[in-house]
Amino acid sequence: MEDPVKIDISKIEYKHYEGEHHLELIIDMIKAELSEPYPIFTYRYFVDNWPELTFLAYYPPTGEYIGCAVSKLEPKKVRDPIIQSDTDREKDQIFCKSGYVAMLAVLPKYRGNGLGRILVEKTVQAMEEQEADEVVLETEVTNKAALHLYQSLGFVREKRLLSYYLNGNDAFKLILFLKEIE
């Protein structure tokens, strides 16, 4: 592994997904850094439906894309009261807008500069602008750096997911509450 490179974080340009020319960059960064192999369909599902929630970090001094975050925002049912009629049941269901951080990667030599934190903060801010109620994600229980990052940003452990990853490792499902759900 290469030694970490100190960079001027203020020079990083953050871009949203703009098309196929970004897709290969995202796939390469994610494949190199995450333990899960994703089919091309998975990448396309996120970047095509939520390009405004996909961030790429470009560092002009080296001409490299050095990190990315890929996310989505959808309605999620949070309560289904027991009511007599189906019509009433549908009417009284309560939904929230739930953000999901699917993938986050920073090239190893650029870690330690705060880029992962900035990518998550930008993602959460974009979700808040779209009136998200919560943000969820999963990370391996063994990934201490990621757990520390997410918890320092206010995420809390919701549950442990046994053998969640293909490599057999467990995951923690983490959640960041942005609004109180009634």
Short mmCIF file of C-alpha atoms in Angstrom, two decimals:
data_model
loop_
_atom_site.label_atom_id
_atom_site.label_comp_id
_atom_site.label_asym_id
_atom_site.label_seq_id
_atom_site.Cartn_x
_atom_site.Cartn_y
_atom_site.Cartn_z
CA MET A 1 0.00 0.00 0.00
CA GLU A 2 1.23 3.47 -0.88
CA ASP A 3 2.09 6.01 1.79
CA PRO A 4 -0.70 8.54 2.38
CA VAL A 5 -0.36 11.77 0.42
CA LYS A 6 -1.16 15.08 2.13
CA ILE A 7 -3.25 17.27 -0.16
CA ASP A 8 -4.82 20.72 -0.08
CA ILE A 9 -8.42 19.67 0.50
CA SER A 10 -9.65 23.15 -0.53
CA LYS A 11 -8.55 22.45 -4.11
CA ILE A 12 -10.84 19.45 -4.54
CA GLU A 13 -13.73 19.94 -6.94
CA TYR A 14 -16.92 18.02 -6.18
CA LYS A 15 -18.93 16.92 -9.18
CA HIS A 16 -22.23 15.14 -9.60
CA TYR A 17 -22.58 12.17 -11.91
CA GLU A 18 -22.81 13.50 -15.46
CA GLY A 19 -22.91 10.38 -17.59
CA GLU A 20 -21.01 7.38 -18.88
CA HIS A 21 -17.61 9.07 -18.64
CA HIS A 22 -18.05 9.11 -14.84
CA LEU A 23 -19.42 5.58 -14.55
CA GLU A 24 -16.13 3.79 -15.21
CA LEU A 25 -14.34 6.04 -12.70
CA ILE A 26 -16.92 5.22 -10.03
CA ILE A 27 -16.78 1.49 -10.74
CA ASP A 28 -12.98 1.45 -10.57
CA MET A 29 -12.89 3.30 -7.23
CA ILE A 30 -15.61 1.15 -5.66
CA LYS A 31 -14.18 -2.16 -6.92
CA ALA A 32 -10.78 -1.29 -5.48
CA GLU A 33 -12.10 -0.29 -2.07
CA LEU A 34 -15.26 -2.19 -1.12
CA SER A 35 -15.54 -5.88 -0.31
CA GLU A 36 -18.78 -6.39 -2.26
CA PRO A 37 -18.74 -6.97 -6.01
CA TYR A 38 -21.56 -5.05 -7.66
CA PRO A 39 -22.96 -5.75 -11.13
CA ILE A 40 -23.11 -2.85 -13.58
CA PHE A 41 -26.89 -2.74 -13.07
CA THR A 42 -26.42 -1.74 -9.43
CA TYR A 43 -24.22 1.21 -10.33
CA ARG A 44 -26.61 2.33 -13.08
CA TYR A 45 -29.60 2.02 -10.74
CA PHE A 46 -28.10 4.57 -8.35
CA VAL A 47 -26.34 6.99 -10.68
CA ASP A 48 -29.11 7.14 -13.29
CA ASN A 49 -31.92 7.63 -10.76
CA TRP A 50 -30.10 9.90 -8.28
CA PRO A 51 -27.26 11.68 -10.12
CA GLU A 52 -27.62 14.60 -7.69
CA LEU A 53 -26.76 12.21 -4.84
CA THR A 54 -23.62 10.90 -6.53
CA PHE A 55 -20.49 12.88 -5.73
CA LEU A 56 -17.07 12.53 -7.32
CA ALA A 57 -14.02 14.23 -5.81
CA TYR A 58 -11.66 15.56 -8.47
CA TYR A 59 -8.21 16.84 -7.50
CA PRO A 60 -6.95 19.24 -10.23
CA PRO A 61 -3.27 19.33 -9.12
CA THR A 62 -2.94 15.63 -10.03
CA GLY A 63 -5.81 15.39 -12.52
CA GLU A 64 -7.27 12.45 -10.59
CA TYR A 65 -10.67 11.47 -9.29
CA ILE A 66 -9.79 10.46 -5.75
CA GLY A 67 -13.10 9.59 -4.10
CA CYS A 68 -16.81 9.12 -4.58
CA ALA A 69 -20.11 8.65 -2.78
CA VAL A 70 -23.16 6.99 -4.36
CA SER A 71 -26.58 7.30 -2.71
CA LYS A 72 -30.35 7.36 -3.12
CA LEU A 73 -33.43 8.88 -1.49
CA GLU A 74 -36.82 7.15 -1.44
CA PRO A 75 -40.02 6.98 0.61
CA LYS A 76 -40.05 4.32 3.33
CA LYS A 77 -43.07 3.11 5.27
CA VAL A 78 -42.50 3.72 8.96
CA ARG A 79 -45.88 2.84 10.41
CA ASP A 80 -48.92 0.91 9.26
CA PRO A 81 -51.66 1.29 11.87
CA ILE A 82 -54.12 -1.59 12.19
CA ILE A 83 -57.36 -0.19 10.80
CA GLN A 84 -60.51 -1.96 9.64
CA SER A 85 -60.76 -1.01 5.99
CA ASP A 86 -58.05 -1.28 3.34
CA THR A 87 -58.90 2.24 2.18
CA ASP A 88 -58.29 3.60 5.66
CA ARG A 89 -55.15 1.54 5.95
CA GLU A 90 -53.70 3.06 2.78
CA LYS A 91 -54.74 6.55 3.82
CA ASP A 92 -53.20 6.28 7.28
CA GLN A 93 -49.86 4.74 6.38
CA ILE A 94 -46.99 6.97 7.40
CA PHE A 95 -43.93 7.35 5.23
CA CYS A 96 -40.62 9.11 5.64
CA LYS A 97 -37.98 10.08 3.11
CA SER A 98 -35.08 7.74 3.72
CA GLY A 99 -31.65 8.40 2.29
CA TYR A 100 -29.26 5.53 1.73
CA VAL A 101 -25.49 5.80 1.29
CA ALA A 102 -24.78 2.79 -0.90
CA MET A 103 -21.09 3.25 -1.62
CA LEU A 104 -18.27 5.46 -0.34
CA ALA A 105 -14.67 5.20 -1.45
CA VAL A 106 -11.49 7.25 -1.12
CA LEU A 107 -8.34 6.08 -2.86
CA PRO A 108 -5.97 4.71 -0.19
CA LYS A 109 -3.13 7.16 -0.78
CA TYR A 110 -5.51 10.10 -0.18
CA ARG A 111 -7.05 8.82 3.04
CA GLY A 112 -6.47 10.80 6.20
CA ASN A 113 -7.19 14.15 4.54
CA GLY A 114 -10.85 14.32 5.61
CA LEU A 115 -12.23 13.54 2.16
CA GLY A 116 -14.49 10.70 3.32
CA ARG A 117 -16.05 13.02 5.90
CA ILE A 118 -16.63 15.75 3.31
CA LEU A 119 -18.23 13.31 0.86
CA VAL A 120 -20.62 12.06 3.55
CA GLU A 121 -21.39 15.62 4.69
CA LYS A 122 -22.13 16.70 1.10
CA THR A 123 -24.35 13.66 0.63
CA VAL A 124 -26.29 14.30 3.84
CA GLN A 125 -26.65 18.00 2.98
CA ALA A 126 -28.03 17.15 -0.48
CA MET A 127 -30.50 14.75 1.15
CA GLU A 128 -31.56 17.39 3.68
CA GLU A 129 -32.19 19.81 0.80
CA GLN A 130 -34.59 17.18 -0.57
CA GLU A 131 -36.27 16.96 2.86
CA ALA A 132 -34.87 13.60 3.93
CA ASP A 133 -35.95 12.40 7.37
CA GLU A 134 -33.09 9.95 7.88
CA VAL A 135 -29.96 8.53 6.27
CA VAL A 136 -29.02 4.86 6.58
CA LEU A 137 -26.03 2.77 5.52
CA GLU A 138 -24.23 -0.44 6.32
CA THR A 139 -20.57 -0.99 7.07
CA GLU A 140 -18.53 -4.02 8.07
CA VAL A 141 -18.19 -4.47 11.83
CA THR A 142 -14.42 -4.80 11.27
CA ASN A 143 -14.12 -1.43 9.47
CA LYS A 144 -13.15 0.63 12.51
CA ALA A 145 -12.22 3.73 10.49
CA ALA A 146 -15.63 3.83 8.80
CA LEU A 147 -17.48 3.22 12.08
CA HIS A 148 -15.54 6.05 13.73
CA LEU A 149 -16.27 8.39 10.81
CA TYR A 150 -20.00 7.68 10.72
CA GLN A 151 -20.44 7.83 14.48
CA SER A 152 -18.56 11.15 14.62
CA LEU A 153 -21.11 12.48 12.11
CA GLY A 154 -24.03 11.44 14.34
CA PHE A 155 -24.91 8.03 12.91
CA VAL A 156 -25.97 5.46 15.51
CA ARG A 157 -25.94 1.68 15.32
CA GLU A 158 -29.42 0.38 14.63
CA LYS A 159 -28.66 -3.33 14.40
CA ARG A 160 -26.08 -5.96 13.58
CA LEU A 161 -26.65 -7.86 10.34
CA LEU A 162 -25.16 -11.35 10.60
CA SER A 163 -23.14 -12.64 7.61
CA TYR A 164 -24.36 -9.64 5.61
CA TYR A 165 -21.47 -9.54 3.15
CA LEU A 166 -20.44 -12.20 0.66
CA ASN A 167 -17.15 -12.62 2.52
CA GLY A 168 -19.19 -13.76 5.55
CA ASN A 169 -18.55 -10.64 7.62
CA ASP A 170 -21.26 -9.04 9.70
CA ALA A 171 -22.37 -5.46 9.15
CA PHE A 172 -23.77 -2.73 11.32
CA LYS A 173 -26.77 -0.89 9.97
CA LEU A 174 -26.27 2.74 10.95
CA ILE A 175 -28.85 5.52 10.91
CA LEU A 176 -28.68 9.30 11.11
CA PHE A 177 -31.96 10.91 12.14
CA LEU A 178 -32.46 14.26 10.43
CA LYS A 179 -36.02 14.90 11.62
CA GLU A 180 -38.27 13.46 14.26
CA ILE A 181 -40.86 11.13 12.75
CA GLU A 182 -44.25 11.35 14.41
#
